[in-house]
Amino acid sequence: MSDSEPISRRAQSAFASSSGVFRFLMSPRDLAHPEACDFIAGNPQEIAMPEYVRSIQRALEPDSPSYYAYGPPWRGAVEAVAAALSVRLGLDLDPDDLFLTRGAASGLFLALRTVVDPGDHVIAFSPPWFFYEAMILGESAQMSRVPLTDETFDLDLDALERAVTPRTRAVIINTPHNPTGRIYPEDQLRGLADVLERASQRNQRRIYLLSDEAYARILFDGRQMLTPARFYPATFVLHSYSKTLLAPSQRAGYMAMPRTMPRREQLRLALIAGSLGAGVTPDTAMQRAMPELERLSIDIAAIERRRDRIVSELRQLGYRVASPEGTFYVFPRTPIPDASEFCDWLAERRVYTLPGEAFERPGYFRISLTATDAMVDRALPVFGEAMREFAHAGVQAVPE
């Protein structure tokens, strides 16, 4: 007997797919330093909203002996969330088709576990969220990549059609998109639905669309959220309070199927069984808080003002950067091809960002708008110094 290989090949593959981002997320940084400017992730930099805290505190008080008992998800949460989501997305949702989860990621896990078999292919648009591949490999499936278009990060539907094979079982779309902030318009979503419908008929096997909508309520300039589920029947929609309320470690979210989902009753039973076996349901207190959480939001206007300032000043400094339509990220071009080198240079000056290599897109870096205004004040001169330092790259500003 040998103990030389303590983890499975599947776990090894999943770790290898995410090892690049771990270098940036887990490497030592003095983020507690008073001059540190933390733009790495969508983390809160200020105390949580009092209303959020009080909602959870009220939900912690048991109202019956069965409060902590085994049982189905709390019906009050399911019905409140289904009603609110129906209005926001313009969908006719049956509360029985809504499943409470520990954030959008656990909803994605549940959907993959339910519809994907070992050896299947799952397509994701690149740049992707950096843990999609690890989750797909965790199901012994294979991830295929379809790059978004350069600069505008639109869906390349011709490339998607070429990427679909007889083994394709699912496609993951993220809208609003992390890291670019792109919200896909109706014509692209209708085109996506057409591609998937044709491919499903050609393969004689349904291709599911997994719509990661974790940032669906972080929208700018009065924009509305368009879910692909309005155009493609076989869509799972995944949402999270972690982003909406800027509490990423307090896990709560939900997954829903539209009434148009093919074989909906069979999928419903499989998802119920899967959620019990996988432990993806939120704790009782978070379920009981959901009706109140549905009515809360972080200060989107403040995030939007921060976006406007950063985009405007980065352009004046010579950076090429599109203005995000949603999420709380900005994704500028770096003045040198190696974004990791560029972000390391910034980090030496206590400005911490995430390089595009973490999203399979060298030459870009991500800035989180959840940083404080004081951090922005300190960081902008460093971004200017960086552009002067690497001026030989000849980066030009994107026109207004």
GROMACS .gro file of C-alpha atoms in nm:
model
  400
    1MET     CA    1   0.000   0.000   0.000
    2SER     CA    2   0.125   0.349  -0.087
    3ASP     CA    3   0.020   0.687   0.051
    4SER     CA    4   0.201   0.875  -0.225
    5GLU     CA    5  -0.119   0.993  -0.399
    6PRO     CA    6  -0.370   1.100  -0.131
    7ILE     CA    7  -0.619   1.278  -0.359
    8SER     CA    8  -0.817   1.155  -0.658
    9ARG     CA    9  -0.724   1.232  -1.017
   10ARG     CA   10  -1.048   1.425  -1.048
   11ALA     CA   11  -0.953   1.644  -0.751
   12GLN     CA   12  -0.604   1.691  -0.892
   13SER     CA   13  -0.749   1.807  -1.224
   14ALA     CA   14  -0.990   2.045  -1.053
   15PHE     CA   15  -0.711   2.198  -0.846
   16ALA     CA   16  -0.482   2.233  -1.149
   17SER     CA   17  -0.753   2.423  -1.336
   18SER     CA   18  -0.770   2.683  -1.055
   19SER     CA   19  -0.407   2.691  -0.947
   20GLY     CA   20  -0.334   3.011  -1.138
   21VAL     CA   21  -0.589   3.219  -0.955
   22PHE     CA   22  -0.482   3.078  -0.618
   23ARG     CA   23  -0.146   3.247  -0.667
   24PHE     CA   24  -0.319   3.585  -0.654
   25LEU     CA   25  -0.598   3.511  -0.409
   26MET     CA   26  -0.387   3.327  -0.153
   27SER     CA   27  -0.045   3.491  -0.180
   28PRO     CA   28   0.060   3.693   0.128
   29ARG     CA   29  -0.053   4.055   0.119
   30ASP     CA   30  -0.069   4.312   0.394
   31LEU     CA   31  -0.430   4.410   0.326
   32ALA     CA   32  -0.461   4.534   0.683
   33HIS     CA   33  -0.202   4.804   0.621
   34PRO     CA   34  -0.367   5.148   0.647
   35GLU     CA   35  -0.245   5.241   0.297
   36ALA     CA   36  -0.356   4.914   0.133
   37CYS     CA   37  -0.593   4.955  -0.163
   38ASP     CA   38  -0.786   4.629  -0.196
   39PHE     CA   39  -0.940   4.593  -0.543
   40ILE     CA   40  -0.893   4.215  -0.559
   41ALA     CA   41  -1.239   4.073  -0.502
   42GLY     CA   42  -1.596   4.182  -0.440
   43ASN     CA   43  -1.538   4.202  -0.067
   44PRO     CA   44  -1.699   4.455   0.167
   45GLN     CA   45  -1.462   4.722   0.293
   46GLU     CA   46  -1.711   4.878   0.532
   47ILE     CA   47  -1.948   4.746   0.800
   48ALA     CA   48  -2.255   4.567   0.662
   49MET     CA   49  -2.584   4.755   0.631
   50PRO     CA   50  -2.767   4.769   0.966
   51GLU     CA   51  -3.089   4.653   0.796
   52TYR     CA   52  -2.912   4.342   0.670
   53VAL     CA   53  -2.776   4.256   1.013
   54ARG     CA   54  -3.110   4.315   1.185
   55SER     CA   55  -3.293   4.096   0.932
   56ILE     CA   56  -3.067   3.804   1.015
   57GLN     CA   57  -3.089   3.873   1.388
   58ARG     CA   58  -3.468   3.862   1.376
   59ALA     CA   59  -3.457   3.541   1.174
   60LEU     CA   60  -3.237   3.372   1.436
   61GLU     CA   61  -3.521   3.371   1.693
   62PRO     CA   62  -3.702   3.031   1.683
   63ASP     CA   63  -4.079   3.054   1.653
   64SER     CA   64  -4.158   2.685   1.711
   65PRO     CA   65  -3.996   2.362   1.835
   66SER     CA   66  -3.955   2.256   1.472
   67TYR     CA   67  -3.751   2.564   1.378
   68TYR     CA   68  -3.428   2.360   1.361
   69ALA     CA   69  -3.590   2.032   1.260
   70TYR     CA   70  -3.541   1.831   0.944
   71GLY     CA   71  -3.781   1.937   0.673
   72PRO     CA   72  -3.822   2.093   0.331
   73PRO     CA   73  -3.706   2.448   0.259
   74TRP     CA   74  -3.919   2.705   0.437
   75ARG     CA   75  -4.223   2.774   0.222
   76GLY     CA   76  -4.237   3.141   0.320
   77ALA     CA   77  -3.893   3.196   0.166
   78VAL     CA   78  -3.969   2.994  -0.147
   79GLU     CA   79  -4.291   3.181  -0.220
   80ALA     CA   80  -4.145   3.526  -0.148
   81VAL     CA   81  -3.841   3.466  -0.366
   82ALA     CA   82  -4.042   3.313  -0.652
   83ALA     CA   83  -4.280   3.611  -0.655
   84ALA     CA   84  -3.999   3.868  -0.649
   85LEU     CA   85  -3.795   3.688  -0.913
   86SER     CA   86  -4.098   3.652  -1.141
   87VAL     CA   87  -4.149   4.027  -1.137
   88ARG     CA   88  -3.782   4.117  -1.185
   89LEU     CA   89  -3.718   3.875  -1.471
   90GLY     CA   90  -4.061   3.880  -1.635
   91LEU     CA   91  -4.101   3.504  -1.594
   92ASP     CA   92  -4.396   3.295  -1.484
   93LEU     CA   93  -4.239   3.088  -1.206
   94ASP     CA   94  -4.396   2.809  -1.005
   95PRO     CA   95  -4.268   2.823  -0.644
   96ASP     CA   96  -4.224   2.445  -0.664
   97ASP     CA   97  -3.956   2.507  -0.928
   98LEU     CA   98  -3.747   2.730  -0.705
   99PHE     CA   99  -3.469   2.576  -0.498
  100LEU     CA  100  -3.293   2.755  -0.215
  101THR     CA  101  -2.914   2.726  -0.230
  102ARG     CA  102  -2.604   2.849  -0.056
  103GLY     CA  103  -2.538   3.110  -0.325
  104ALA     CA  104  -2.524   3.090  -0.704
  105ALA     CA  105  -2.218   2.861  -0.697
  106SER     CA  106  -2.398   2.585  -0.508
  107GLY     CA  107  -2.691   2.625  -0.746
  108LEU     CA  108  -2.453   2.573  -1.035
  109PHE     CA  109  -2.311   2.268  -0.860
  110LEU     CA  110  -2.662   2.126  -0.814
  111ALA     CA  111  -2.754   2.187  -1.179
  112LEU     CA  112  -2.433   2.028  -1.307
  113ARG     CA  113  -2.476   1.729  -1.074
  114THR     CA  114  -2.834   1.684  -1.198
  115VAL     CA  115  -2.796   1.704  -1.577
  116VAL     CA  116  -2.429   1.627  -1.659
  117ASP     CA  117  -2.287   1.275  -1.688
  118PRO     CA  118  -1.918   1.176  -1.676
  119GLY     CA  119  -1.765   1.237  -2.017
  120ASP     CA  120  -2.013   1.507  -2.116
  121HIS     CA  121  -1.893   1.844  -2.245
  122VAL     CA  122  -1.992   2.176  -2.087
  123ILE     CA  123  -1.925   2.498  -2.277
  124ALA     CA  124  -1.834   2.821  -2.098
  125PHE     CA  125  -1.772   3.162  -2.249
  126SER     CA  126  -1.422   3.296  -2.192
  127PRO     CA  127  -1.322   3.496  -1.990
  128PRO     CA  128  -1.506   3.272  -1.742
  129TRP     CA  129  -1.544   3.281  -1.367
  130PHE     CA  130  -1.228   3.109  -1.255
  131PHE     CA  131  -1.395   2.816  -1.076
  132TYR     CA  132  -1.628   2.699  -1.355
  133GLU     CA  133  -1.377   2.449  -1.485
  134ALA     CA  134  -1.304   2.304  -1.140
  135MET     CA  135  -1.676   2.246  -1.087
  136ILE     CA  136  -1.716   2.083  -1.428
  137LEU     CA  137  -1.414   1.860  -1.375
  138GLY     CA  138  -1.562   1.768  -1.039
  139GLU     CA  139  -1.844   1.601  -1.233
  140SER     CA  140  -1.591   1.413  -1.449
  141ALA     CA  141  -1.701   1.625  -1.745
  142GLN     CA  142  -1.493   1.838  -1.979
  143MET     CA  143  -1.507   2.216  -2.021
  144SER     CA  144  -1.491   2.367  -2.368
  145ARG     CA  145  -1.427   2.739  -2.416
  146VAL     CA  146  -1.585   2.985  -2.655
  147PRO     CA  147  -1.409   3.324  -2.640
  148LEU     CA  148  -1.618   3.637  -2.615
  149THR     CA  149  -1.538   3.897  -2.878
  150ASP     CA  150  -1.244   4.130  -2.825
  151GLU     CA  151  -1.302   4.471  -2.665
  152THR     CA  152  -1.685   4.451  -2.649
  153PHE     CA  153  -1.705   4.098  -2.499
  154ASP     CA  154  -2.015   4.005  -2.695
  155LEU     CA  155  -2.133   3.647  -2.751
  156ASP     CA  156  -1.973   3.491  -3.059
  157LEU     CA  157  -2.264   3.274  -3.168
  158ASP     CA  158  -2.088   3.137  -3.477
  159ALA     CA  159  -1.803   3.018  -3.257
  160LEU     CA  160  -2.052   2.866  -3.016
  161GLU     CA  161  -2.224   2.674  -3.294
  162ARG     CA  162  -1.887   2.536  -3.408
  163ALA     CA  163  -1.799   2.435  -3.051
  164VAL     CA  164  -2.110   2.224  -2.991
  165THR     CA  165  -2.050   1.852  -3.032
  166PRO     CA  166  -2.273   1.546  -2.983
  167ARG     CA  167  -2.129   1.525  -2.630
  168THR     CA  168  -2.230   1.881  -2.536
  169ARG     CA  169  -2.478   1.870  -2.249
  170ALA     CA  170  -2.476   2.223  -2.109
  171VAL     CA  171  -2.366   2.580  -2.172
  172ILE     CA  172  -2.285   2.828  -1.894
  173ILE     CA  173  -2.358   3.195  -1.948
  174ASN     CA  174  -2.284   3.470  -1.695
  175THR     CA  175  -2.488   3.788  -1.727
  176PRO     CA  176  -2.413   4.051  -1.609
  177HIS     CA  177  -2.068   3.921  -1.686
  178ASN     CA  178  -1.779   3.896  -1.441
  179PRO     CA  179  -1.516   4.035  -1.503
  180THR     CA  180  -1.626   4.265  -1.788
  181GLY     CA  181  -1.960   4.400  -1.664
  182ARG     CA  182  -2.128   4.321  -1.999
  183ILE     CA  183  -2.504   4.267  -2.002
  184TYR     CA  184  -2.605   4.065  -2.305
  185PRO     CA  185  -2.881   4.230  -2.511
  186GLU     CA  186  -3.196   4.066  -2.639
  187ASP     CA  187  -3.074   4.000  -2.991
  188GLN     CA  188  -2.774   3.804  -2.865
  189LEU     CA  189  -2.985   3.606  -2.618
  190ARG     CA  190  -3.236   3.521  -2.889
  191GLY     CA  191  -2.950   3.413  -3.115
  192LEU     CA  192  -2.811   3.200  -2.834
  193ALA     CA  193  -3.149   3.032  -2.792
  194ASP     CA  194  -3.165   2.957  -3.165
  195VAL     CA  195  -2.818   2.798  -3.162
  196LEU     CA  196  -2.900   2.578  -2.863
  197GLU     CA  197  -3.238   2.473  -2.999
  198ARG     CA  198  -3.090   2.371  -3.334
  199ALA     CA  199  -2.804   2.188  -3.165
  200SER     CA  200  -3.039   2.004  -2.929
  201GLN     CA  201  -3.248   1.886  -3.222
  202ARG     CA  202  -2.939   1.788  -3.417
  203ASN     CA  203  -2.798   1.591  -3.123
  204GLN     CA  204  -3.136   1.443  -3.031
  205ARG     CA  205  -3.041   1.535  -2.674
  206ARG     CA  206  -3.135   1.845  -2.481
  207ILE     CA  207  -2.860   2.101  -2.419
  208TYR     CA  208  -2.925   2.291  -2.096
  209LEU     CA  209  -2.836   2.655  -2.040
  210LEU     CA  210  -2.705   2.741  -1.692
  211SER     CA  211  -2.750   3.115  -1.646
  212ASP     CA  212  -2.527   3.253  -1.371
  213GLU     CA  213  -2.708   3.575  -1.277
  214ALA     CA  214  -2.531   3.646  -0.948
  215TYR     CA  215  -2.502   4.018  -1.037
  216ALA     CA  216  -2.856   4.053  -1.172
  217ARG     CA  217  -2.940   4.336  -0.931
  218ILE     CA  218  -2.610   4.526  -0.971
  219LEU     CA  219  -2.713   4.724  -1.280
  220PHE     CA  220  -2.609   5.073  -1.393
  221ASP     CA  221  -2.760   5.356  -1.597
  222GLY     CA  222  -3.117   5.239  -1.546
  223ARG     CA  223  -3.061   4.912  -1.730
  224GLN     CA  224  -3.295   4.616  -1.691
  225MET     CA  225  -3.197   4.254  -1.641
  226LEU     CA  226  -3.272   4.024  -1.933
  227THR     CA  227  -3.253   3.656  -1.845
  228PRO     CA  228  -3.189   3.400  -2.120
  229ALA     CA  229  -3.475   3.198  -1.969
  230ARG     CA  230  -3.716   3.432  -2.148
  231PHE     CA  231  -3.592   3.299  -2.481
  232TYR     CA  232  -3.463   2.945  -2.419
  233PRO     CA  233  -3.694   2.706  -2.233
  234ALA     CA  234  -3.427   2.471  -2.092
  235THR     CA  235  -3.260   2.733  -1.872
  236PHE     CA  236  -3.167   2.716  -1.505
  237VAL     CA  237  -3.135   3.064  -1.351
  238LEU     CA  238  -2.890   3.105  -1.062
  239HIS     CA  239  -2.902   3.397  -0.818
  240SER     CA  240  -2.727   3.500  -0.499
  241TYR     CA  241  -2.775   3.741  -0.210
  242SER     CA  242  -2.400   3.734  -0.159
  243LYS     CA  243  -2.349   3.991  -0.436
  244THR     CA  244  -2.674   4.185  -0.407
  245LEU     CA  245  -2.609   4.254  -0.039
  246LEU     CA  246  -2.228   4.246  -0.051
  247ALA     CA  247  -2.194   3.963   0.199
  248PRO     CA  248  -1.999   3.696   0.009
  249SER     CA  249  -1.929   3.473   0.308
  250GLN     CA  250  -2.293   3.466   0.426
  251ARG     CA  251  -2.412   3.211   0.176
  252ALA     CA  252  -2.767   3.228   0.046
  253GLY     CA  253  -2.922   3.218  -0.299
  254TYR     CA  254  -3.155   3.021  -0.520
  255MET     CA  255  -3.198   2.840  -0.850
  256ALA     CA  256  -3.516   2.841  -1.057
  257MET     CA  257  -3.660   2.670  -1.363
  258PRO     CA  258  -3.916   2.843  -1.587
  259ARG     CA  259  -4.246   2.667  -1.652
  260THR     CA  260  -4.122   2.611  -2.007
  261MET     CA  261  -3.846   2.372  -1.891
  262PRO     CA  262  -3.882   2.039  -2.076
  263ARG     CA  263  -3.961   1.743  -1.846
  264ARG     CA  264  -3.993   1.985  -1.559
  265GLU     CA  265  -4.158   1.746  -1.311
  266GLN     CA  266  -3.885   1.485  -1.351
  267LEU     CA  267  -3.613   1.747  -1.312
  268ARG     CA  268  -3.788   1.890  -1.006
  269LEU     CA  269  -3.774   1.555  -0.825
  270ALA     CA  270  -3.410   1.506  -0.920
  271LEU     CA  271  -3.319   1.853  -0.793
  272ILE     CA  272  -3.500   1.797  -0.464
  273ALA     CA  273  -3.311   1.472  -0.410
  274GLY     CA  274  -2.985   1.631  -0.518
  275SER     CA  275  -3.022   1.931  -0.289
  276LEU     CA  276  -3.080   1.702   0.011
  277GLY     CA  277  -2.786   1.479  -0.070
  278ALA     CA  278  -2.544   1.760  -0.152
  279GLY     CA  279  -2.630   1.987   0.142
  280VAL     CA  280  -2.675   2.298  -0.072
  281THR     CA  281  -2.980   2.434   0.116
  282PRO     CA  282  -2.911   2.746   0.327
  283ASP     CA  283  -2.926   2.734   0.705
  284THR     CA  284  -3.264   2.793   0.868
  285ALA     CA  285  -3.189   3.151   0.972
  286MET     CA  286  -3.095   3.258   0.620
  287GLN     CA  287  -3.411   3.097   0.482
  288ARG     CA  288  -3.626   3.280   0.737
  289ALA     CA  289  -3.452   3.609   0.657
  290MET     CA  290  -3.506   3.583   0.280
  291PRO     CA  291  -3.841   3.767   0.257
  292GLU     CA  292  -3.675   4.067   0.421
  293LEU     CA  293  -3.349   4.029   0.228
  294GLU     CA  294  -3.547   4.042  -0.095
  295ARG     CA  295  -3.636   4.402  -0.017
  296LEU     CA  296  -3.279   4.514   0.054
  297SER     CA  297  -2.998   4.631  -0.169
  298ILE     CA  298  -2.657   4.786  -0.132
  299ASP     CA  299  -2.613   5.145  -0.251
  300ILE     CA  300  -2.598   5.086  -0.629
  301ALA     CA  301  -2.579   5.460  -0.696
  302ALA     CA  302  -2.257   5.483  -0.494
  303ILE     CA  303  -2.107   5.191  -0.689
  304GLU     CA  304  -2.211   5.359  -1.014
  305ARG     CA  305  -2.049   5.689  -0.914
  306ARG     CA  306  -1.728   5.502  -0.830
  307ARG     CA  307  -1.745   5.330  -1.169
  308ASP     CA  308  -1.784   5.664  -1.348
  309ARG     CA  309  -1.490   5.816  -1.167
  310ILE     CA  310  -1.253   5.522  -1.218
  311VAL     CA  311  -1.340   5.475  -1.585
  312SER     CA  312  -1.309   5.847  -1.661
  313GLU     CA  313  -0.978   5.892  -1.482
  314LEU     CA  314  -0.825   5.571  -1.617
  315ARG     CA  315  -0.910   5.686  -1.970
  316GLN     CA  316  -0.748   6.022  -1.903
  317LEU     CA  317  -0.437   5.837  -1.786
  318GLY     CA  318  -0.426   5.647  -2.117
  319TYR     CA  319  -0.589   5.316  -2.026
  320ARG     CA  320  -0.826   5.143  -2.267
  321VAL     CA  321  -1.131   5.053  -2.064
  322ALA     CA  322  -1.498   4.996  -2.139
  323SER     CA  323  -1.758   5.119  -1.894
  324PRO     CA  324  -1.924   4.818  -1.727
  325GLU     CA  325  -2.303   4.795  -1.757
  326GLY     CA  326  -2.340   4.592  -1.436
  327THR     CA  327  -2.153   4.395  -1.165
  328PHE     CA  328  -1.903   4.578  -0.948
  329TYR     CA  329  -1.592   4.530  -1.162
  330VAL     CA  330  -1.396   4.729  -1.418
  331PHE     CA  331  -1.175   4.536  -1.664
  332PRO     CA  332  -0.914   4.768  -1.823
  333ARG     CA  333  -0.635   4.678  -2.062
  334THR     CA  334  -0.286   4.664  -1.913
  335PRO     CA  335  -0.005   4.865  -2.076
  336ILE     CA  336   0.203   4.547  -2.113
  337PRO     CA  337   0.093   4.201  -2.233
  338ASP     CA  338   0.185   4.031  -1.904
  339ALA     CA  339  -0.091   4.139  -1.666
  340SER     CA  340   0.058   3.937  -1.382
  341GLU     CA  341   0.379   4.139  -1.400
  342PHE     CA  342   0.177   4.460  -1.413
  343CYS     CA  343  -0.037   4.363  -1.110
  344ASP     CA  344   0.273   4.259  -0.916
  345TRP     CA  345   0.417   4.606  -0.986
  346LEU     CA  346   0.099   4.764  -0.849
  347ALA     CA  347   0.103   4.534  -0.545
  348GLU     CA  348   0.454   4.651  -0.456
  349ARG     CA  349   0.290   4.992  -0.411
  350ARG     CA  350   0.001   4.850  -0.205
  351VAL     CA  351  -0.254   4.860  -0.489
  352TYR     CA  352  -0.394   4.509  -0.516
  353THR     CA  353  -0.581   4.402  -0.830
  354LEU     CA  354  -0.646   4.076  -1.014
  355PRO     CA  355  -0.465   4.007  -1.344
  356GLY     CA  356  -0.649   3.894  -1.653
  357GLU     CA  357  -0.461   3.564  -1.650
  358ALA     CA  358  -0.699   3.460  -1.371
  359PHE     CA  359  -0.978   3.488  -1.631
  360GLU     CA  360  -0.786   3.344  -1.928
  361ARG     CA  361  -0.746   3.695  -2.071
  362PRO     CA  362  -0.386   3.825  -2.046
  363GLY     CA  363  -0.345   4.193  -2.113
  364TYR     CA  364  -0.629   4.295  -1.882
  365PHE     CA  365  -0.671   4.345  -1.508
  366ARG     CA  366  -0.977   4.360  -1.286
  367ILE     CA  367  -1.060   4.636  -1.037
  368SER     CA  368  -1.334   4.581  -0.779
  369LEU     CA  369  -1.567   4.874  -0.724
  370THR     CA  370  -1.636   4.758  -0.370
  371ALA     CA  371  -1.317   4.934  -0.260
  372THR     CA  372  -1.367   5.255  -0.063
  373ASP     CA  373  -1.345   5.603  -0.213
  374ALA     CA  374  -1.035   5.662  -0.001
  375MET     CA  375  -0.871   5.359  -0.166
  376VAL     CA  376  -0.959   5.501  -0.506
  377ASP     CA  377  -0.802   5.835  -0.404
  378ARG     CA  378  -0.476   5.660  -0.312
  379ALA     CA  379  -0.473   5.421  -0.608
  380LEU     CA  380  -0.535   5.657  -0.900
  381PRO     CA  381  -0.191   5.825  -0.876
  382VAL     CA  382  -0.034   5.477  -0.870
  383PHE     CA  383  -0.225   5.381  -1.185
  384GLY     CA  384  -0.090   5.699  -1.343
  385GLU     CA  385   0.264   5.615  -1.235
  386ALA     CA  386   0.220   5.265  -1.380
  387MET     CA  387   0.113   5.402  -1.717
  388ARG     CA  388   0.418   5.629  -1.728
  389GLU     CA  389   0.644   5.342  -1.621
  390PHE     CA  390   0.515   5.119  -1.903
  391ALA     CA  391   0.452   5.395  -2.157
  392HIS     CA  392   0.647   5.209  -2.424
  393ALA     CA  393   0.344   4.983  -2.467
  394GLY     CA  394   0.166   5.270  -2.644
  395VAL     CA  395  -0.178   5.211  -2.492
  396GLN     CA  396  -0.440   5.465  -2.607
  397ALA     CA  397  -0.756   5.566  -2.425
  398VAL     CA  398  -1.092   5.435  -2.541
  399PRO     CA  399  -1.294   5.726  -2.686
  400GLU     CA  400  -1.584   5.851  -2.477
   0.00000   0.00000   0.00000
